[in-house]
Amino acid sequence: MRRHRHAARLTLEQLADASGVSVRTLSDMERGRSRGPRHRTITALADALALDEAARKQLIDLARDGRLRDHWTRPTGLCELPRSVDDFTGRAAELVWTDELVHAGDAPGAAGVGLITGPAGLGKTTFAVRAAHALRPDFPDGAFFLDLFGMSQQPLAVEEALGLLLRALGVAEQQLPQDLPGRASLYRSLLRDRRVLVVLDNAASEEQVRPLLPGGGAGRALVTSRRLLAGLEGVRRLSMGPLPLLEATELLTGIVGERSVSDGEPALTQLAQLCGGLPLALRIIGNRLVSRPGWSAAELAARLRDEERRLDQLRAGDLKIANAFGMSYEQLAAPTRRVFRRLALVPGRDFDAALAAVAGGTSIEDAWDALDELVDLGLLQDGTSGRYRFHDLVRLFARERLHAEDAAADRDAINMTTTSWLLRMATTAGRWFEPAYGRPERPDPDLAALSSPEEAENWLRVNADNWLSALRQAASGGRHSLVLDCAESMHWFSDRWIHAPHWQEVFTLGAEAAAALGDPAQHATQLNYLAWVHLVPPADPETTLRYAAQALDLATRSGTTAQIAWARQYASVALRLLGRLDEAAAAAAQAAEMFKAGDDTDAYCQSLSTLGDCLRDGGRHQEALEQYRKMRDLLDDDRSGMTPGIAAFTRPHTLARIGHCLGLLGRRGEAIAVLTEAIALMEQLQFSNNPHARALETLAAVLADEGRTEESRRAYARAAEVFEAIGDPEAAGRCRDLSR
């Protein structure tokens, strides 16, 4: 009709005047809202348009076909869309996704199906309904909604679902095919030629939903499910996550309405944060505030901060967050439920299959199966590198089920096993970097295999939350030997992760464990490690001196020569930082003498380095350079007795000191070459620490003095990145300013 009207150069009003057909009727026809107009209407239009015989016949035939189709589309009132909530907030990107889905080209065989998945409480149904209402004008033949009851004990049968949808599409009861293939075929044929949107909510399985999908053509479908439905082919997938904090706060503000002014944004933001961005939890909390005007948001936030009572607080009338999680939990097989509950005992934020097997008391193979099932139902989130994590509220639900279904003795036993496993894993991994241990000859058979230093370091880094929490638990439980072994094993590894925030806690727990065991030598050792921790920038030399003095006293009383030397070494570095260079040099010389007498070349080299630093800081640059070169010769001498790994670790730091001195002596060309070599070695060893950043800053300054401005700017920019990464914003800002 539109094509013929444009060809006749007529407006809608002009054609209406010429034919006697109303503008509204013409508009409905051209927009596809009326596809089967009456015969007298279409002949009047054909006369007004002066159509030739072929065009006239085509128009009349199309109208007749439309009237036949209308026989199947009588309004029934079945499968109506639920109302859309007025305070819907956020999900802008997801709404764009649904818009793109329904407006995608009608390629042959294209299903036009969007699958929306995610855990309980994320508002998948609310989102799908909102999207369907927004898209409804694009579907003149109808927008329908069907709950498939996927989380119930009896999901909607496919035959029944097809019957409901066919009736909604206008098929009379007596014309419904009795068999499943017949119903599915009729359903697909109706959707092929109609602009219909079907929302299939809460799907249970691929088998349930597959016959309900359009087979191509004009129809579109949105499917929601807690399960991933990985077996569905030819669908576009949208995985929904929690709302960002800003949108979560906006939703809560919209729910509580006018009282948000009195409650205040900080309290509502805190509530939104405690709800973990789950729209269901936010709605429950909002409804509780609205229904109890005497409550304040701050008071409710205080209640929610108590993890033991948080799930109980997340209920309002027939809405209860635990019920939503419980429906997913009921879908699990019994062994998977047990793994799910016991994973609540994992102390850190995330975990892998090996730790899940230990906590779940099962084999690694069964752990993989359980984890897959939990991810499929949205009770776990899977991330990169095979790691999994709970949503905070789901973890609380798992803990609640654990206390309800597992005896206290069983909980204590699995907690003890998990803690022990984590600490033994951490100890084994840490010892990879200690010269006296390295690769374990006979590792415990129940531990995860670590076949290289890189694997050991990666395990320690990604599991830091877990083994550190286990260390705290073991310390509070009086398992002192386990704690001390773990803390001691971290000594050499800590040099590779200098700026990690937890070394003070690790070595404090180690010192307390040694004291509880009555071991003054180990107590002195752990105190010396604490002295070292306080030398890591931003250094606290006064605290270092205090720990070093305590260690010296204990080591002297127990006759532990090595720890006496280390106490003096750490004191020397602290004294140098305080500008007490003569005292620092004397302490370093004493330490060097003791290390040399004890054939500890690795430690001896460190004391030589401190002596060189004292000379450099005192302006004796040539003498400092000679001292550093002696160190380099020692590092390069295969017969020096240095541990190869420690020599490789120390070499770039020594070269950086040599380069610094050469720069101070005005020998800029040599300085640039040596500093460049030092930095290359540091980056090869994947250092990201203060010496690395300082070397880059020193190189940038020397390049600037040489007039190599562009190279200098690049070096300053890289130094700023490293300073930022290690948590020194002041130095990062300084270098960033110089890079411009």
mmCIF file of N, CA and C in Angstrom, residues 206-295:
data_model
loop_
_atom_site.group_PDB
_atom_site.id
_atom_site.type_symbol
_atom_site.label_atom_id
_atom_site.label_comp_id
_atom_site.label_asym_id
_atom_site.label_seq_id
_atom_site.Cartn_x
_atom_site.Cartn_y
_atom_site.Cartn_z
ATOM 1 N N GLU A 206 17.520 -27.547 27.875
ATOM 2 C CA GLU A 206 17.487 -27.414 26.425
ATOM 3 C C GLU A 206 16.300 -28.165 25.840
ATOM 4 N N GLU A 207 16.026 -29.371 26.385
ATOM 5 C CA GLU A 207 14.937 -30.187 25.861
ATOM 6 C C GLU A 207 13.589 -29.490 26.015
ATOM 7 N N GLN A 208 13.424 -28.767 27.112
ATOM 8 C CA GLN A 208 12.157 -28.072 27.329
ATOM 9 C C GLN A 208 11.985 -26.896 26.390
ATOM 10 N N VAL A 209 13.049 -26.148 26.163
ATOM 11 C CA VAL A 209 12.902 -24.879 25.451
ATOM 12 C C VAL A 209 13.084 -25.011 23.935
ATOM 13 N N ARG A 210 13.805 -26.017 23.474
ATOM 14 C CA ARG A 210 14.128 -26.099 22.045
ATOM 15 C C ARG A 210 12.879 -26.124 21.153
ATOM 16 N N PRO A 211 11.824 -26.905 21.468
ATOM 17 C CA PRO A 211 10.636 -26.890 20.589
ATOM 18 C C PRO A 211 9.856 -25.579 20.632
ATOM 19 N N LEU A 212 10.159 -24.696 21.576
ATOM 20 C CA LEU A 212 9.412 -23.444 21.729
ATOM 21 C C LEU A 212 10.066 -22.276 21.007
ATOM 22 N N LEU A 213 11.179 -22.529 20.322
ATOM 23 C CA LEU A 213 11.908 -21.456 19.657
ATOM 24 C C LEU A 213 11.443 -21.301 18.218
ATOM 25 N N PRO A 214 11.408 -20.063 17.708
ATOM 26 C CA PRO A 214 11.064 -19.865 16.297
ATOM 27 C C PRO A 214 12.115 -20.511 15.405
ATOM 28 N N GLY A 215 11.694 -20.956 14.253
ATOM 29 C CA GLY A 215 12.621 -21.621 13.345
ATOM 30 C C GLY A 215 13.150 -20.707 12.271
ATOM 31 N N GLY A 216 13.102 -19.420 12.484
ATOM 32 C CA GLY A 216 13.512 -18.457 11.464
ATOM 33 C C GLY A 216 12.316 -17.639 11.024
ATOM 34 N N GLY A 217 12.572 -16.545 10.341
ATOM 35 C CA GLY A 217 11.490 -15.687 9.879
ATOM 36 C C GLY A 217 11.285 -14.495 10.782
ATOM 37 N N ALA A 218 10.019 -14.063 10.925
ATOM 38 C CA ALA A 218 9.738 -12.795 11.593
ATOM 39 C C ALA A 218 9.679 -12.910 13.110
ATOM 40 N N GLY A 219 9.386 -14.110 13.639
ATOM 41 C CA GLY A 219 9.234 -14.263 15.080
ATOM 42 C C GLY A 219 10.556 -14.140 15.821
ATOM 43 N N ARG A 220 10.466 -13.683 17.076
ATOM 44 C CA ARG A 220 11.650 -13.550 17.937
ATOM 45 C C ARG A 220 11.314 -14.122 19.311
ATOM 46 N N ALA A 221 12.352 -14.534 20.028
ATOM 47 C CA ALA A 221 12.143 -15.088 21.377
ATOM 48 C C ALA A 221 13.240 -14.616 22.310
ATOM 49 N N LEU A 222 12.854 -14.314 23.548
ATOM 50 C CA LEU A 222 13.788 -14.055 24.634
ATOM 51 C C LEU A 222 13.596 -15.170 25.657
ATOM 52 N N VAL A 223 14.672 -15.839 26.021
ATOM 53 C CA VAL A 223 14.616 -16.947 26.966
ATOM 54 C C VAL A 223 15.429 -16.563 28.194
ATOM 55 N N THR A 224 14.873 -16.774 29.380
ATOM 56 C CA THR A 224 15.653 -16.567 30.604
ATOM 57 C C THR A 224 15.831 -17.907 31.305
ATOM 58 N N SER A 225 16.986 -18.069 31.935
ATOM 59 C CA SER A 225 17.246 -19.315 32.656
ATOM 60 C C SER A 225 18.377 -19.103 33.641
ATOM 61 N N ARG A 226 18.284 -19.797 34.776
ATOM 62 C CA ARG A 226 19.428 -19.805 35.692
ATOM 63 C C ARG A 226 20.532 -20.712 35.162
ATOM 64 N N ARG A 227 20.145 -21.672 34.355
ATOM 65 C CA ARG A 227 21.130 -22.576 33.770
ATOM 66 C C ARG A 227 21.730 -21.955 32.517
ATOM 67 N N LEU A 228 22.925 -22.406 32.144
ATOM 68 C CA LEU A 228 23.599 -21.858 30.969
ATOM 69 C C LEU A 228 22.994 -22.366 29.675
ATOM 70 N N LEU A 229 22.329 -23.518 29.714
ATOM 71 C CA LEU A 229 21.731 -24.123 28.517
ATOM 72 C C LEU A 229 22.743 -24.157 27.366
ATOM 73 N N ALA A 230 23.909 -24.714 27.689
ATOM 74 C CA ALA A 230 25.019 -24.702 26.729
ATOM 75 C C ALA A 230 24.714 -25.492 25.476
ATOM 76 N N GLY A 231 23.723 -26.408 25.524
ATOM 77 C CA GLY A 231 23.414 -27.228 24.361
ATOM 78 C C GLY A 231 22.579 -26.532 23.309
ATOM 79 N N LEU A 232 22.046 -25.346 23.611
ATOM 80 C CA LEU A 232 21.243 -24.638 22.611
ATOM 81 C C LEU A 232 22.140 -24.065 21.528
ATOM 82 N N GLU A 233 21.772 -24.324 20.292
ATOM 83 C CA GLU A 233 22.567 -23.830 19.179
ATOM 84 C C GLU A 233 21.851 -22.663 18.499
ATOM 85 N N GLY A 234 22.632 -21.811 17.839
ATOM 86 C CA GLY A 234 22.043 -20.725 17.061
ATOM 87 C C GLY A 234 21.347 -19.668 17.868
ATOM 88 N N VAL A 235 21.779 -19.438 19.130
ATOM 89 C CA VAL A 235 21.176 -18.391 19.951
ATOM 90 C C VAL A 235 22.247 -17.375 20.322
ATOM 91 N N ARG A 236 21.811 -16.155 20.570
ATOM 92 C CA ARG A 236 22.724 -15.138 21.104
ATOM 93 C C ARG A 236 22.593 -15.133 22.618
ATOM 94 N N ARG A 237 23.735 -15.042 23.305
ATOM 95 C CA ARG A 237 23.751 -15.213 24.759
ATOM 96 C C ARG A 237 24.082 -13.900 25.469
ATOM 97 N N LEU A 238 23.373 -13.683 26.545
ATOM 98 C CA LEU A 238 23.630 -12.536 27.417
ATOM 99 C C LEU A 238 23.752 -13.058 28.839
ATOM 100 N N SER A 239 24.940 -12.952 29.409
ATOM 101 C CA SER A 239 25.168 -13.373 30.792
ATOM 102 C C SER A 239 25.047 -12.144 31.683
ATOM 103 N N MET A 240 24.032 -12.127 32.543
ATOM 104 C CA MET A 240 23.789 -10.967 33.391
ATOM 105 C C MET A 240 24.567 -11.088 34.691
ATOM 106 N N GLY A 241 25.057 -9.962 35.164
ATOM 107 C CA GLY A 241 25.763 -9.904 36.434
ATOM 108 C C GLY A 241 25.096 -8.923 37.378
ATOM 109 N N PRO A 242 25.622 -8.779 38.585
ATOM 110 C CA PRO A 242 25.061 -7.812 39.539
ATOM 111 C C PRO A 242 25.128 -6.392 38.989
ATOM 112 N N LEU A 243 24.273 -5.540 39.502
ATOM 113 C CA LEU A 243 24.302 -4.129 39.112
ATOM 114 C C LEU A 243 25.550 -3.460 39.674
ATOM 115 N N PRO A 244 26.186 -2.569 38.910
ATOM 116 C CA PRO A 244 27.259 -1.756 39.487
ATOM 117 C C PRO A 244 26.721 -0.944 40.667
ATOM 118 N N LEU A 245 27.615 -0.550 41.562
ATOM 119 C CA LEU A 245 27.185 0.108 42.796
ATOM 120 C C LEU A 245 26.347 1.354 42.523
ATOM 121 N N LEU A 246 26.720 2.158 41.536
ATOM 122 C CA LEU A 246 25.970 3.386 41.248
ATOM 123 C C LEU A 246 24.542 3.056 40.827
ATOM 124 N N GLU A 247 24.370 2.081 39.924
ATOM 125 C CA GLU A 247 23.032 1.711 39.469
ATOM 126 C C GLU A 247 22.243 1.034 40.590
ATOM 127 N N ALA A 248 22.940 0.236 41.417
ATOM 128 C CA ALA A 248 22.263 -0.407 42.549
ATOM 129 C C ALA A 248 21.713 0.645 43.513
ATOM 130 N N THR A 249 22.510 1.682 43.755
ATOM 131 C CA THR A 249 22.054 2.764 44.637
ATOM 132 C C THR A 249 20.883 3.508 44.014
ATOM 133 N N GLU A 250 20.935 3.726 42.705
ATOM 134 C CA GLU A 250 19.829 4.393 42.016
ATOM 135 C C GLU A 250 18.546 3.575 42.127
ATOM 136 N N LEU A 251 18.661 2.239 41.959
ATOM 137 C CA LEU A 251 17.476 1.391 42.073
ATOM 138 C C LEU A 251 16.890 1.467 43.478
ATOM 139 N N LEU A 252 17.745 1.370 44.486
ATOM 140 C CA LEU A 252 17.264 1.438 45.865
ATOM 141 C C LEU A 252 16.620 2.796 46.148
ATOM 142 N N THR A 253 17.224 3.845 45.628
ATOM 143 C CA THR A 253 16.667 5.196 45.810
ATOM 144 C C THR A 253 15.293 5.297 45.162
ATOM 145 N N GLY A 254 15.150 4.701 43.958
ATOM 146 C CA GLY A 254 13.861 4.726 43.281
ATOM 147 C C GLY A 254 12.797 3.952 44.030
ATOM 148 N N ILE A 255 13.187 2.850 44.672
ATOM 149 C CA ILE A 255 12.218 2.029 45.408
ATOM 150 C C ILE A 255 11.715 2.766 46.651
ATOM 151 N N VAL A 256 12.642 3.391 47.378
ATOM 152 C CA VAL A 256 12.232 4.041 48.636
ATOM 153 C C VAL A 256 11.571 5.391 48.387
ATOM 154 N N GLY A 257 11.768 5.949 47.191
ATOM 155 C CA GLY A 257 11.062 7.173 46.820
ATOM 156 C C GLY A 257 11.446 8.384 47.651
ATOM 157 N N GLU A 258 10.456 9.096 48.155
ATOM 158 C CA GLU A 258 10.681 10.384 48.807
ATOM 159 C C GLU A 258 11.544 10.269 50.062
ATOM 160 N N ARG A 259 11.482 9.137 50.751
ATOM 161 C CA ARG A 259 12.227 9.040 52.004
ATOM 162 C C ARG A 259 13.738 8.933 51.773
ATOM 163 N N SER A 260 14.164 8.811 50.509
ATOM 164 C CA SER A 260 15.604 8.743 50.238
ATOM 165 C C SER A 260 16.311 10.018 50.682
ATOM 166 N N VAL A 261 15.573 11.136 50.689
ATOM 167 C CA VAL A 261 16.177 12.412 51.114
ATOM 168 C C VAL A 261 16.561 12.346 52.585
ATOM 169 N N SER A 262 15.672 11.817 53.416
ATOM 170 C CA SER A 262 15.965 11.747 54.854
ATOM 171 C C SER A 262 16.977 10.649 55.167
ATOM 172 N N ASP A 263 16.922 9.538 54.426
ATOM 173 C CA ASP A 263 17.879 8.452 54.683
ATOM 174 C C ASP A 263 19.303 8.856 54.300
ATOM 175 N N GLY A 264 19.442 9.629 53.228
ATOM 176 C CA GLY A 264 20.757 10.090 52.812
ATOM 177 C C GLY A 264 21.456 9.106 51.890
ATOM 178 N N GLU A 265 22.180 9.648 50.937
ATOM 179 C CA GLU A 265 22.853 8.810 49.941
ATOM 180 C C GLU A 265 23.905 7.878 50.539
ATOM 181 N N PRO A 266 24.734 8.312 51.506
ATOM 182 C CA PRO A 266 25.756 7.390 52.045
ATOM 183 C C PRO A 266 25.161 6.111 52.627
ATOM 184 N N ALA A 267 24.053 6.234 53.381
ATOM 185 C CA ALA A 267 23.436 5.044 53.985
ATOM 186 C C ALA A 267 22.852 4.140 52.912
ATOM 187 N N LEU A 268 22.206 4.731 51.893
ATOM 188 C CA LEU A 268 21.634 3.918 50.822
ATOM 189 C C LEU A 268 22.735 3.248 50.008
ATOM 190 N N THR A 269 23.839 3.931 49.787
ATOM 191 C CA THR A 269 24.968 3.330 49.071
ATOM 192 C C THR A 269 25.529 2.148 49.845
ATOM 193 N N GLN A 270 25.607 2.303 51.156
ATOM 194 C CA GLN A 270 26.102 1.207 51.983
ATOM 195 C C GLN A 270 25.168 0.008 51.922
ATOM 196 N N LEU A 271 23.872 0.251 51.945
ATOM 197 C CA LEU A 271 22.902 -0.829 51.808
ATOM 198 C C LEU A 271 23.042 -1.520 50.453
ATOM 199 N N ALA A 272 23.194 -0.724 49.404
ATOM 200 C CA ALA A 272 23.345 -1.297 48.062
ATOM 201 C C ALA A 272 24.583 -2.179 47.983
ATOM 202 N N GLN A 273 25.649 -1.728 48.640
ATOM 203 C CA GLN A 273 26.887 -2.503 48.646
ATOM 204 C C GLN A 273 26.685 -3.827 49.387
ATOM 205 N N LEU A 274 25.992 -3.787 50.509
ATOM 206 C CA LEU A 274 25.752 -5.002 51.288
ATOM 207 C C LEU A 274 24.826 -5.968 50.556
ATOM 208 N N CYS A 275 24.012 -5.457 49.637
ATOM 209 C CA CYS A 275 23.145 -6.321 48.829
ATOM 210 C C CYS A 275 23.886 -6.928 47.645
ATOM 211 N N GLY A 276 25.129 -6.540 47.440
ATOM 212 C CA GLY A 276 25.942 -7.147 46.389
ATOM 213 C C GLY A 276 25.437 -6.894 44.982
ATOM 214 N N GLY A 277 24.663 -5.818 44.796
ATOM 215 C CA GLY A 277 24.183 -5.498 43.456
ATOM 216 C C GLY A 277 23.075 -6.400 42.953
ATOM 217 N N LEU A 278 22.485 -7.256 43.819
ATOM 218 C CA LEU A 278 21.392 -8.135 43.392
ATOM 219 C C LEU A 278 20.070 -7.361 43.454
ATOM 220 N N PRO A 279 19.395 -7.190 42.319
ATOM 221 C CA PRO A 279 18.130 -6.437 42.336
ATOM 222 C C PRO A 279 17.092 -7.004 43.300
ATOM 223 N N LEU A 280 17.009 -8.339 43.441
ATOM 224 C CA LEU A 280 16.038 -8.906 44.377
ATOM 225 C C LEU A 280 16.339 -8.466 45.804
ATOM 226 N N ALA A 281 17.610 -8.520 46.196
ATOM 227 C CA ALA A 281 17.987 -8.087 47.543
ATOM 228 C C ALA A 281 17.703 -6.599 47.730
ATOM 229 N N LEU A 282 17.974 -5.812 46.706
ATOM 230 C CA LEU A 282 17.713 -4.371 46.784
ATOM 231 C C LEU A 282 16.218 -4.094 46.934
ATOM 232 N N ARG A 283 15.402 -4.863 46.208
ATOM 233 C CA ARG A 283 13.955 -4.651 46.303
ATOM 234 C C ARG A 283 13.447 -5.035 47.688
ATOM 235 N N ILE A 284 13.982 -6.129 48.235
ATOM 236 C CA ILE A 284 13.573 -6.545 49.573
ATOM 237 C C ILE A 284 13.903 -5.456 50.590
ATOM 238 N N ILE A 285 15.135 -4.947 50.524
ATOM 239 C CA ILE A 285 15.556 -3.915 51.476
ATOM 240 C C ILE A 285 14.742 -2.643 51.274
ATOM 241 N N GLY A 286 14.521 -2.267 50.009
ATOM 242 C CA GLY A 286 13.721 -1.073 49.735
ATOM 243 C C GLY A 286 12.309 -1.210 50.254
ATOM 244 N N ASN A 287 11.702 -2.381 50.027
ATOM 245 C CA ASN A 287 10.334 -2.606 50.511
ATOM 246 C C ASN A 287 10.267 -2.575 52.040
ATOM 247 N N ARG A 288 11.306 -3.104 52.680
ATOM 248 C CA ARG A 288 11.317 -3.075 54.155
ATOM 249 C C ARG A 288 11.363 -1.634 54.664
ATOM 250 N N LEU A 289 12.170 -0.807 54.023
ATOM 251 C CA LEU A 289 12.257 0.595 54.447
ATOM 252 C C LEU A 289 10.948 1.331 54.202
ATOM 253 N N VAL A 290 10.331 1.078 53.037
ATOM 254 C CA VAL A 290 9.085 1.776 52.707
ATOM 255 C C VAL A 290 7.965 1.362 53.655
ATOM 256 N N SER A 291 7.934 0.061 54.015
ATOM 257 C CA SER A 291 6.837 -0.427 54.861
ATOM 258 C C SER A 291 7.055 -0.123 56.337
ATOM 259 N N ARG A 292 8.243 0.340 56.704
ATOM 260 C CA ARG A 292 8.524 0.682 58.104
ATOM 261 C C ARG A 292 9.100 2.095 58.171
ATOM 262 N N PRO A 293 8.248 3.092 58.153
ATOM 263 C CA PRO A 293 8.720 4.486 58.122
ATOM 264 C C PRO A 293 9.605 4.854 59.307
ATOM 265 N N GLY A 294 9.468 4.152 60.415
ATOM 266 C CA GLY A 294 10.267 4.495 61.595
ATOM 267 C C GLY A 294 11.706 4.009 61.515
ATOM 268 N N TRP A 295 12.010 3.109 60.586
ATOM 269 C CA TRP A 295 13.378 2.609 60.451
ATOM 270 C C TRP A 295 14.226 3.616 59.677
#
